[in-house]
């Protein structure tokens, strides 16, 4: 790989059409890193790692090596899709009692948020290593070069960076390492137009480039992570209640990424690849699409199509909330959930002309585990004895961390037709708020994605257990038609990730919107969270579609902006359109190798 242009562009362009490869991310420097990698001989997997490493510098409040993610890879040569699961895991010393106080009451989300107790063992670097060794063409060191350059040279603070710092200001002011990196000497956010540099992260990346992931998981960096988790670096007099974590160095050295089959389903002649458990995104999305496949959405008005989308989401989330967890700990009825017979049964609960007035109850997908009409096309799931039919479980909706609006998604393709749809995160905006001293990256608070029932005796498939991966909502998707990619997409947004991706699919596949319009369209999200109200963006409230849906009984609450998606549409002539947000998060960035 030859030396790249040392100065990345600064102009954010949300849509680009062309050939030779394409990328879309939330940040122009991340997209630039992907295109530079593609232009200098790398493939889509190499470019995804390079882009994600740069986003760890430029979008540090959403992703980075202190977190984890799910990378969905489509391999053009074999026409197969695989998932690199590098989700964070609970330390071995943690069991479900860790999230309860001495009286047995659940700890609040605010208590867990800025603590060592919420930190899962980071998986990002192991995921990058696994992806590159199996499917990439470049060594890890080469994919980190652009990120080192950006971290050393710095970047202009924009409005998004300023706003994210401001929202974390109360926390950062009370954490020595975070204050030193992100705030001025006076303890204020770096002003828009100033330069942000991260020499500590550059040095960390350089150590990893030289020593491989072992430098992170076994050496000095591992010691620093454990020290931060066990002794959070709060300033003297901090008002934050310190909750030290239970992570040991052995948790880091023992971390393993998983290579899993993609969740595979069909929709109106398309094949949909998604990510499976411990992410609920692929299964929940596939269940909703199975329900929608029984209605003629392309013949409907936009409001009627959205009505069916909302009702299908409600039913799919009822099963998600009740049954899904880490498949290495929980017996999840995957085949039953994705069977045609189960979809036919649940579809009867959707009234084409009337909204539901209460939360949906889960069905019994266990009864369809051996359904010969099943549409499940995955293989290789390994589950242990656990949940089963007839068990009384908590059917509550979002876990505490599910409400987080952050995370980031990038979408990339190369000239050979390989595709990567990759969602990565440190969970909450700013993670647990703690920069690892001397190393320049924030730690995650991913363990808040576990459900915390009222008592330690309550049963739920997504409760904390040693070595368990918390349920995720990440939903990278790749869509094929006639064995050729036609669309790849994904989004951030906690539990709203699934509905964002679903709505983009409905907008594009059913309503015929060009991908840039499908991404930009106002969003509405129904997650079966205990009442009939759906969350909606301000641009949706008061629209003709909203009023038509309200006439059917739907109710909406203002949720602010939902997610910041990216996508790539593949055209019949071999060209592609890369699309990022034109407005959300102040706009994203799309580029192609050869512009048309």
Coordinates of C-alpha atoms in Angstrom, one line a residue:
X1 CA 0.0 0.0 0.0
X2 CA 1.6 3.3 -1.1
X3 CA 1.5 6.4 1.1
X4 CA -1.9 8.1 0.9
X5 CA -2.7 11.7 0.5
X6 CA -1.8 13.1 3.9
X7 CA -4.7 15.6 4.0
X8 CA -8.2 14.1 4.0
X9 CA -11.1 16.1 2.5
X10 CA -13.3 18.2 4.7
X11 CA -16.4 18.6 2.7
X12 CA -19.3 16.2 3.6
X13 CA -21.2 15.0 0.5
X14 CA -24.0 12.6 1.4
X15 CA -24.6 10.9 -1.9
X16 CA -22.2 9.6 -4.6
X17 CA -22.6 7.4 -7.7
X18 CA -19.9 5.6 -9.6
X19 CA -17.8 2.4 -9.9
X20 CA -14.7 0.7 -8.6
X21 CA -15.9 0.6 -5.0
X22 CA -17.8 2.9 -2.7
X23 CA -18.2 3.8 1.0
X24 CA -20.6 5.7 3.2
X25 CA -20.0 6.6 6.9
X26 CA -21.0 9.4 9.3
X27 CA -17.7 11.2 8.8
X28 CA -15.8 12.4 5.7
X29 CA -12.4 11.2 7.1
X30 CA -13.8 7.7 7.7
X31 CA -15.2 7.5 4.2
X32 CA -11.9 8.9 2.8
X33 CA -10.0 6.1 4.6
X34 CA -12.1 3.5 3.0
X35 CA -11.8 4.9 -0.5
X36 CA -8.0 5.4 0.0
X37 CA -7.7 1.7 1.0
X38 CA -9.8 0.5 -1.9
X39 CA -7.8 2.7 -4.3
X40 CA -4.5 1.3 -3.2
X41 CA -5.3 -2.4 -3.5
X42 CA -7.4 -3.2 -0.4
X43 CA -10.7 -5.0 -0.5
X44 CA -14.0 -4.1 1.2
X45 CA -12.9 -5.8 4.5
X46 CA -9.6 -4.0 4.6
X47 CA -11.5 -0.7 3.9
X48 CA -14.0 -1.4 6.6
X49 CA -11.2 -1.8 9.2
X50 CA -9.4 1.3 8.0
X51 CA -12.6 3.4 8.1
X52 CA -13.5 2.1 11.6
X53 CA -10.1 2.8 12.9
X54 CA -10.3 6.4 11.7
X55 CA -13.8 6.8 13.1
X56 CA -12.3 5.8 16.5
X57 CA -10.4 9.1 16.1
X58 CA -13.0 11.4 14.6
X59 CA -16.1 9.8 16.1
X60 CA -14.7 8.7 19.5
X61 CA -18.0 9.1 21.3
X62 CA -19.7 6.4 19.2
X63 CA -17.1 3.7 18.4
X64 CA -13.6 2.7 19.0
X65 CA -11.3 0.0 20.2
X66 CA -12.8 0.2 23.7
X67 CA -16.0 -1.4 22.3
X68 CA -17.3 -4.0 19.9
X69 CA -19.6 -4.7 17.0
X70 CA -21.0 -6.9 14.2
X71 CA -19.4 -7.0 10.8
X72 CA -21.6 -8.6 8.0
X73 CA -19.5 -9.6 5.0
X74 CA -20.7 -10.7 1.6
X75 CA -18.1 -12.7 -0.3
X76 CA -18.7 -12.2 -4.1
X77 CA -16.7 -15.3 -5.1
X78 CA -18.6 -17.8 -3.1
X79 CA -21.9 -15.8 -2.8
X80 CA -21.9 -16.4 0.9
X81 CA -22.4 -14.1 3.8
X82 CA -20.7 -14.4 7.2
X83 CA -20.8 -12.5 10.5
X84 CA -17.8 -11.4 12.5
X85 CA -19.3 -11.2 16.0
X86 CA -17.0 -9.1 18.2
X87 CA -19.6 -8.2 20.8
X88 CA -18.3 -7.3 24.3
X89 CA -18.7 -10.0 27.0
X90 CA -19.2 -9.9 30.7
X91 CA -16.2 -10.5 32.9
X92 CA -16.0 -14.0 34.4
X93 CA -16.3 -12.6 37.9
X94 CA -19.7 -11.0 37.2
X95 CA -23.0 -12.7 37.8
X96 CA -26.5 -11.3 37.8
X97 CA -26.2 -10.0 41.4
X98 CA -23.6 -7.5 40.3
X99 CA -26.4 -5.2 39.1
X100 CA -28.2 -5.1 42.4
X101 CA -27.6 -3.2 45.6
X102 CA -27.1 -4.7 49.1
X103 CA -30.9 -4.7 49.6
X104 CA -31.4 -6.6 46.3
X105 CA -32.8 -3.7 44.4
X106 CA -31.7 -3.1 40.8
X107 CA -29.1 -0.5 40.2
X108 CA -30.3 2.4 38.1
X109 CA -29.0 3.0 34.6
X110 CA -27.6 6.4 35.7
X111 CA -25.6 4.5 38.5
X112 CA -24.2 2.0 36.0
X113 CA -23.6 4.4 33.1
X114 CA -20.4 6.0 34.4
X115 CA -18.8 3.1 36.2
X116 CA -16.3 0.3 35.8
X117 CA -19.2 -2.1 36.5
X118 CA -20.8 -1.5 33.1
X119 CA -17.7 -2.2 31.0
X120 CA -17.8 -5.3 28.8
X121 CA -14.5 -6.9 27.6
X122 CA -13.8 -5.0 24.4
X123 CA -14.0 -7.1 21.2
X124 CA -13.2 -4.7 18.4
X125 CA -9.6 -5.5 17.8
X126 CA -10.2 -9.3 17.9
X127 CA -13.0 -8.7 15.3
X128 CA -10.7 -6.7 13.0
X129 CA -8.0 -9.4 13.4
X130 CA -10.5 -12.2 12.5
X131 CA -12.0 -10.3 9.6
X132 CA -8.6 -9.4 8.1
X133 CA -7.0 -12.9 8.5
X134 CA -10.0 -14.7 7.0
X135 CA -11.3 -12.3 4.3
X136 CA -8.9 -9.3 4.0
X137 CA -5.8 -8.7 1.9
X138 CA -3.8 -6.3 4.0
X139 CA -2.1 -6.8 7.4
X140 CA -3.6 -5.0 10.4
X141 CA -0.7 -2.5 10.5
X142 CA -1.6 -1.2 7.0
X143 CA -5.2 -0.7 7.9
X144 CA -4.2 1.5 10.9
X145 CA -1.9 3.9 9.0
X146 CA -4.5 6.4 8.1
X147 CA -6.0 6.4 11.6
X148 CA -2.5 7.1 13.0
X149 CA -2.1 10.0 10.6
X150 CA -5.4 11.6 11.5
X151 CA -4.8 11.1 15.2
X152 CA -1.4 12.8 15.0
X153 CA -2.3 15.6 12.6
X154 CA -5.7 16.3 14.2
X155 CA -9.0 17.4 12.9
X156 CA -11.1 20.5 13.0
X157 CA -13.8 20.4 15.7
X158 CA -17.1 20.6 14.0
X159 CA -20.6 21.1 15.5
X160 CA -21.3 17.4 16.0
X161 CA -18.1 16.9 17.9
X162 CA -18.8 20.0 20.0
X163 CA -22.4 18.9 20.7
X164 CA -21.3 15.4 21.7
X165 CA -18.7 16.8 24.1
X166 CA -21.2 19.2 25.6
X167 CA -23.7 16.4 26.3
X168 CA -20.9 14.6 28.2
X169 CA -19.6 17.7 29.9
X170 CA -20.7 16.9 33.4
X171 CA -19.1 13.5 33.2
X172 CA -15.9 14.5 31.5
X173 CA -15.2 17.3 34.0
X174 CA -15.1 14.7 36.8
X175 CA -12.8 12.1 35.0
X176 CA -9.2 13.1 34.9
X177 CA -8.2 11.4 31.7
X178 CA -11.4 12.4 29.8
X179 CA -11.1 16.0 30.9
X180 CA -7.5 16.1 29.7
X181 CA -8.3 14.7 26.2
X182 CA -11.6 16.3 25.4
X183 CA -11.8 19.6 27.3
X184 CA -9.9 22.9 27.4
X185 CA -7.7 23.8 30.4
X186 CA -10.8 25.6 31.8
X187 CA -12.9 22.5 31.6
X188 CA -15.0 23.6 28.6
X189 CA -15.7 21.8 25.3
X190 CA -13.2 22.4 22.5
X191 CA -14.7 25.2 20.4
X192 CA -15.9 24.7 16.9
X193 CA -13.0 25.3 14.5
X194 CA -10.3 24.4 17.0
X195 CA -8.0 21.4 16.4
X196 CA -8.5 18.1 18.2
X197 CA -5.4 15.8 18.3
X198 CA -5.1 12.5 20.0
X199 CA -1.4 11.5 20.2
X200 CA -2.1 8.9 22.9
X201 CA -4.4 7.0 20.5
X202 CA -1.9 7.4 17.7
X203 CA 0.7 5.7 20.0
X204 CA -1.8 3.0 20.9
X205 CA -2.6 2.3 17.3
X206 CA 1.1 2.2 16.6
X207 CA 1.7 -0.3 19.4
X208 CA -1.0 -2.5 18.0
X209 CA 0.4 -2.2 14.5
X210 CA 3.8 -3.4 15.8
X211 CA 2.6 -6.0 18.3
X212 CA -0.7 -7.1 16.9
X213 CA -3.9 -7.4 19.0
X214 CA -1.7 -9.0 21.8
X215 CA -0.5 -5.5 22.6
X216 CA -4.1 -4.6 23.5
X217 CA -5.2 -7.8 25.1
X218 CA -2.1 -9.0 27.0
X219 CA 0.4 -6.2 27.5
X220 CA 0.5 -2.7 28.9
X221 CA -2.8 -1.6 27.3
X222 CA -4.6 -4.5 29.0
X223 CA -3.1 -3.5 32.3
X224 CA -4.3 0.1 31.8
X225 CA -7.9 -1.1 30.9
X226 CA -8.1 -3.2 34.0
X227 CA -6.8 -0.4 36.2
X228 CA -9.4 2.0 34.8
X229 CA -12.2 -0.5 35.3
X230 CA -11.2 -1.3 38.9
X231 CA -10.1 2.2 39.9
X232 CA -12.1 4.7 37.8
X233 CA -10.0 7.9 37.4
X234 CA -12.4 10.4 39.0
X235 CA -11.1 13.7 40.2
X236 CA -10.9 14.5 43.9
X237 CA -14.4 15.5 45.1
X238 CA -16.2 13.9 42.2
X239 CA -20.0 13.6 42.7
X240 CA -20.1 10.5 40.6
X241 CA -20.7 7.4 42.8
X242 CA -17.9 5.1 42.0
X243 CA -18.8 1.6 41.0
X244 CA -15.6 -0.3 40.3
X245 CA -15.7 -3.2 37.9
X246 CA -14.7 -6.8 38.2
X247 CA -12.7 -7.2 35.0
X248 CA -9.4 -9.1 35.1
X249 CA -6.5 -9.2 32.7
X250 CA -7.5 -12.9 32.0
X251 CA -10.8 -11.7 30.7
X252 CA -9.0 -9.6 28.0
X253 CA -6.5 -12.3 27.1
X254 CA -9.2 -14.9 26.8
X255 CA -11.5 -12.8 24.6
X256 CA -12.5 -14.5 21.3
X257 CA -14.4 -13.2 18.3
X258 CA -17.0 -15.5 16.8
X259 CA -17.6 -16.2 13.1
X260 CA -21.2 -17.0 12.7
X261 CA -23.6 -17.7 9.8
X262 CA -25.7 -14.9 8.6
X263 CA -29.5 -14.9 9.3
X264 CA -31.0 -15.6 5.9
X265 CA -34.6 -14.9 4.9
X266 CA -36.5 -14.0 1.8
X267 CA -38.7 -11.1 0.9
X268 CA -40.6 -10.6 -2.4
X269 CA -37.9 -12.4 -4.4
X270 CA -35.0 -10.9 -2.5
X271 CA -32.6 -12.7 -0.2
X272 CA -31.8 -10.8 3.0
X273 CA -28.7 -11.4 5.0
X274 CA -28.5 -10.1 8.6
X275 CA -26.7 -10.7 11.8
X276 CA -27.9 -13.2 14.3
X277 CA -27.7 -13.6 18.1
X278 CA -26.5 -12.2 20.3
X279 CA -27.7 -9.4 18.1
X280 CA -31.5 -9.4 17.9
X281 CA -31.4 -7.3 14.8
X282 CA -31.3 -9.9 12.0
X283 CA -34.0 -12.2 13.6
X284 CA -36.3 -9.3 14.6
X285 CA -36.0 -7.8 11.2
X286 CA -36.6 -11.1 9.4
X287 CA -39.7 -11.8 11.5
X288 CA -41.1 -8.4 10.7
X289 CA -40.4 -8.8 6.9
X290 CA -41.9 -12.3 7.0
X291 CA -45.1 -10.7 8.3
X292 CA -45.0 -7.9 5.8
X293 CA -44.5 -10.4 2.9
X294 CA -48.1 -11.5 3.3
X295 CA -49.4 -8.1 2.4
X296 CA -49.2 -6.2 -0.9
X297 CA -47.3 -3.2 0.4
X298 CA -46.2 -2.0 -3.1
X299 CA -49.8 -1.5 -4.0
X300 CA -50.6 0.5 -0.8
X301 CA -50.3 4.2 0.0
X302 CA -47.3 5.2 2.0
X303 CA -49.4 5.6 5.1
X304 CA -51.0 2.2 4.8
X305 CA -47.6 0.6 4.2
X306 CA -46.3 2.3 7.3
X307 CA -49.3 1.1 9.3
X308 CA -48.4 -2.5 8.4
X309 CA -44.7 -1.8 9.1
X310 CA -45.5 -0.5 12.6
X311 CA -47.8 -3.4 13.4
X312 CA -45.3 -6.0 12.2
X313 CA -42.6 -4.3 14.2
X314 CA -44.8 -4.5 17.4
X315 CA -45.3 -8.2 17.0
X316 CA -41.6 -8.9 16.1
X317 CA -40.4 -7.0 19.1
X318 CA -42.7 -8.9 21.4
X319 CA -40.8 -12.1 20.6
X320 CA -37.5 -10.3 20.6
X321 CA -38.1 -9.0 24.1
X322 CA -39.3 -12.3 25.4
X323 CA -36.9 -14.9 23.9
X324 CA -33.7 -13.5 22.6
X325 CA -30.3 -13.6 24.3
X326 CA -26.8 -15.0 23.8
X327 CA -27.2 -18.3 22.0
X328 CA -24.3 -19.8 24.0
X329 CA -26.4 -19.5 27.1
X330 CA -30.0 -19.5 25.9
X331 CA -32.1 -21.9 23.9
X332 CA -33.6 -19.5 21.4
X333 CA -36.3 -20.9 19.0
X334 CA -34.7 -19.4 15.9
X335 CA -36.2 -21.9 13.5
X336 CA -39.6 -21.4 14.9
X337 CA -39.4 -17.6 14.8
X338 CA -38.4 -17.6 11.1
X339 CA -40.8 -20.4 10.0
X340 CA -43.5 -19.6 7.4
X341 CA -46.1 -21.2 9.6
X342 CA -45.3 -19.0 12.6
X343 CA -45.4 -15.9 10.4
X344 CA -48.8 -17.0 9.0
X345 CA -50.2 -17.4 12.6
X346 CA -48.8 -14.0 13.8
X347 CA -49.9 -12.1 10.7
X348 CA -53.5 -12.7 11.7
X349 CA -53.0 -10.3 14.6
X350 CA -52.5 -7.4 12.2
X351 CA -55.7 -5.5 11.4
X352 CA -55.2 -3.7 8.0
X353 CA -57.4 -0.8 9.1
X354 CA -56.9 -0.4 12.8
X355 CA -53.8 0.1 15.1
X356 CA -53.2 -2.0 18.2
X357 CA -54.2 -0.2 21.4
X358 CA -51.9 -2.2 23.7
X359 CA -48.6 -3.9 23.7
X360 CA -48.5 -7.2 21.9
X361 CA -47.8 -10.5 23.7
X362 CA -45.2 -12.9 22.5
X363 CA -46.3 -16.0 20.6
X364 CA -45.0 -19.6 20.9
X365 CA -42.3 -20.0 18.3
X366 CA -41.2 -23.2 20.1
X367 CA -44.2 -24.9 18.6
X368 CA -42.8 -24.2 15.1
X369 CA -39.2 -25.4 15.6
X370 CA -39.7 -28.3 13.3
X371 CA -42.1 -26.6 10.9
X372 CA -41.4 -28.1 7.4
X373 CA -42.5 -24.8 5.8
X374 CA -39.7 -22.9 7.6
X375 CA -37.8 -20.2 5.8
X376 CA -34.7 -20.3 8.0
X377 CA -31.7 -20.7 5.9
X378 CA -28.9 -20.4 8.4
X379 CA -26.8 -23.2 10.0
X380 CA -24.3 -23.9 12.7
X381 CA -26.1 -22.4 15.7
X382 CA -24.8 -23.8 19.0
X383 CA -27.2 -23.4 22.0
X384 CA -27.1 -24.8 25.5
X385 CA -30.0 -25.8 27.6
X386 CA -31.9 -22.8 28.8
X387 CA -35.2 -21.1 28.1
X388 CA -38.0 -23.3 26.8
X389 CA -41.7 -23.3 26.1
X390 CA -43.9 -22.7 29.1
X391 CA -41.3 -20.8 31.1
X392 CA -42.6 -17.6 32.8
X393 CA -40.4 -14.8 31.6
X394 CA -40.3 -11.1 31.7
X395 CA -41.6 -9.7 28.4
X396 CA -40.5 -6.1 29.1
X397 CA -39.1 -4.2 26.2
X398 CA -35.9 -2.2 25.9
X399 CA -33.0 -3.0 28.3
X400 CA -31.5 0.2 29.9
X401 CA -28.8 0.7 27.3
X402 CA -31.2 0.0 24.4
X403 CA -32.3 3.7 24.6
X404 CA -28.9 5.0 23.6
X405 CA -29.0 7.1 20.3
X406 CA -25.4 6.5 19.4
X407 CA -23.2 3.8 17.7
X408 CA -22.1 4.2 14.1
X409 CA -22.6 2.2 10.9
X410 CA -20.5 2.1 7.7
X411 CA -21.3 0.5 4.4
X412 CA -18.6 -0.5 1.9
X413 CA -18.2 -2.4 -1.4
X414 CA -15.2 -3.0 -3.6
X415 CA -14.6 -3.5 -7.4
X416 CA -14.9 -7.3 -7.0
X417 CA -18.4 -7.1 -5.6
X418 CA -17.5 -7.9 -1.9
X419 CA -19.7 -6.0 0.5
X420 CA -19.3 -5.0 4.2
X421 CA -22.2 -3.7 6.3
X422 CA -20.6 -3.0 9.7
X423 CA -22.1 -1.6 12.9
X424 CA -19.7 -0.8 15.8
X425 CA -20.2 0.9 19.1
X426 CA -19.1 1.8 22.7
X427 CA -22.8 1.9 23.6
X428 CA -23.9 5.1 25.2
X429 CA -22.7 8.4 23.6
X430 CA -19.3 8.6 25.2
X431 CA -19.4 5.0 26.4
X432 CA -18.8 4.9 30.2
X433 CA -17.2 8.3 30.0
X434 CA -13.7 7.1 30.9
X435 CA -10.7 7.5 28.7
X436 CA -8.1 4.9 29.4
X437 CA -5.2 7.0 30.8
X438 CA -2.3 7.4 28.4
X439 CA -4.0 5.5 25.6
X440 CA -6.6 7.9 24.1
X441 CA -9.8 5.8 23.8
X442 CA -13.1 5.6 25.7
X443 CA -14.3 2.4 27.3
X444 CA -17.8 1.0 26.6
X445 CA -20.7 0.7 29.0
X446 CA -22.1 -2.2 27.0
X447 CA -23.2 -4.3 29.9
X448 CA -26.2 -2.0 30.3
X449 CA -27.6 -3.8 27.4
X450 CA -28.5 -6.7 29.7
X451 CA -32.0 -6.7 31.1
X452 CA -32.2 -6.1 34.8
X453 CA -35.4 -7.7 36.2
X454 CA -36.9 -6.5 39.5
X455 CA -35.2 -9.2 41.5
X456 CA -32.3 -11.6 41.0
X457 CA -34.7 -14.5 40.9
X458 CA -36.6 -13.3 37.9
X459 CA -35.9 -15.2 34.7
X460 CA -35.0 -13.5 31.4
X461 CA -32.8 -14.7 28.5
X462 CA -30.9 -11.5 28.5
X463 CA -29.7 -11.3 32.1
X464 CA -26.1 -10.9 33.1
X465 CA -24.0 -14.1 33.4
X466 CA -20.2 -14.6 33.5
X467 CA -18.8 -14.6 29.9
X468 CA -22.2 -13.8 28.3
X469 CA -22.7 -11.3 25.5
X470 CA -25.5 -8.8 26.1
X471 CA -28.3 -8.8 23.5
X472 CA -27.7 -6.2 20.8
X473 CA -30.0 -4.5 18.3
X474 CA -27.3 -4.0 15.6
X475 CA -28.9 -4.7 12.2
X476 CA -26.4 -4.6 9.3
X477 CA -28.2 -6.0 6.3
X478 CA -27.2 -7.0 2.7
X479 CA -30.0 -7.7 0.2
X480 CA -29.6 -9.8 -3.0
X481 CA -31.8 -10.3 -6.0
X482 CA -31.0 -13.1 -8.5
X483 CA -27.8 -13.9 -6.5
X484 CA -26.5 -10.3 -6.9
X485 CA -26.3 -7.6 -4.2
X486 CA -28.9 -4.8 -4.7
X487 CA -28.7 -3.1 -1.3
X488 CA -26.6 -2.9 1.8
X489 CA -27.5 -0.7 4.8
X490 CA -27.4 -0.2 8.6
X491 CA -27.8 2.4 11.3
X492 CA -27.1 3.4 14.9
X493 CA -29.7 4.1 17.5
X494 CA -30.0 1.5 20.2
X495 CA -33.2 -0.5 20.0
X496 CA -34.4 1.8 17.2
X497 CA -31.7 0.4 14.9
X498 CA -34.0 -2.4 13.9
X499 CA -36.9 -0.2 13.0
X500 CA -34.7 2.3 11.1
X501 CA -33.3 -0.5 8.9
X502 CA -36.8 -2.0 8.5
X503 CA -38.2 1.4 7.4
X504 CA -35.4 1.9 4.9
X505 CA -36.1 -1.6 3.4
X506 CA -39.8 -0.8 3.2
X507 CA -39.1 2.6 1.7
X508 CA -36.8 1.2 -1.0
X509 CA -38.1 -2.3 -1.8
X510 CA -41.8 -1.7 -1.4
X511 CA -42.3 2.0 -2.0
X512 CA -39.7 2.4 -4.7
X513 CA -37.7 5.2 -3.2
X514 CA -34.2 5.7 -4.4
X515 CA -31.8 4.8 -1.6
X516 CA -30.8 8.4 -0.8
X517 CA -34.6 9.2 -0.3
X518 CA -35.2 6.0 1.6
X519 CA -32.4 7.0 4.1
X520 CA -33.5 10.6 4.4
X521 CA -37.2 10.0 4.9
X522 CA -38.7 10.9 8.3
X523 CA -38.7 7.9 10.7
X524 CA -41.2 6.4 13.1
X525 CA -40.4 3.5 15.4
X526 CA -42.6 1.0 17.2
X527 CA -40.8 -1.3 19.7
X528 CA -43.7 -2.8 21.8
X529 CA -42.4 -0.9 24.8
X530 CA -45.5 -1.2 26.9
X531 CA -48.1 1.0 25.2
X532 CA -49.5 1.9 21.8
X533 CA -47.4 5.0 21.3
X534 CA -44.7 5.0 18.6
X535 CA -41.6 7.2 18.6
X536 CA -41.4 9.6 15.6
X537 CA -39.1 12.3 14.3
X538 CA -40.2 15.9 14.3
X539 CA -40.4 15.9 10.5
X540 CA -42.9 13.0 10.7
X541 CA -45.2 14.6 13.2
X542 CA -47.9 16.6 11.5
X543 CA -47.1 15.1 8.1
X544 CA -49.9 13.7 5.9
X545 CA -48.8 10.2 6.7
X546 CA -48.9 10.8 10.4
X547 CA -52.4 12.2 10.2
X548 CA -53.6 9.3 8.2
X549 CA -52.0 6.9 10.7
X550 CA -53.6 8.8 13.6
X551 CA -57.0 8.2 11.9
X552 CA -56.2 4.5 12.2
X553 CA -55.6 4.8 16.0
X554 CA -51.8 5.3 16.0
X555 CA -50.3 7.6 18.6
X556 CA -46.9 9.3 18.3
X557 CA -44.3 10.9 20.6
X558 CA -41.5 13.2 19.6
X559 CA -38.3 11.2 19.8
X560 CA -36.0 13.8 18.2
X561 CA -33.8 12.5 15.4
X562 CA -33.6 8.7 15.1
X563 CA -30.3 7.1 13.9
X564 CA -27.8 8.2 11.2
X565 CA -27.9 5.5 8.6
X566 CA -25.7 4.6 5.6
X567 CA -26.4 2.5 2.6
X568 CA -25.3 1.4 -0.9
X569 CA -27.6 0.7 -3.8
X570 CA -26.3 -1.6 -6.6
X571 CA -27.5 -0.8 -10.1
X572 CA -28.1 -3.1 -13.0
X573 CA -25.4 -1.4 -15.1
X574 CA -22.7 -2.2 -12.5
X575 CA -22.6 1.3 -10.9
X576 CA -23.5 2.0 -7.3
X577 CA -25.0 4.8 -5.3
X578 CA -23.5 5.3 -1.8
X579 CA -25.8 7.2 0.5
X580 CA -25.3 8.8 3.9
X581 CA -27.5 11.2 5.9
X582 CA -28.1 14.6 4.4
X583 CA -29.2 16.2 7.7
X584 CA -29.1 13.8 10.7
X585 CA -26.0 14.3 12.8
X586 CA -25.2 17.3 10.6
X587 CA -24.8 15.0 7.6
X588 CA -22.7 12.1 6.6
X589 CA -20.2 11.3 3.9
X590 CA -20.4 9.1 0.7
X591 CA -17.7 8.5 -1.9
X592 CA -16.9 6.3 -4.8
X593 CA -13.6 5.3 -6.3
X594 CA -14.5 6.3 -9.8
X595 CA -17.2 9.0 -9.9
X596 CA -19.7 9.2 -12.7

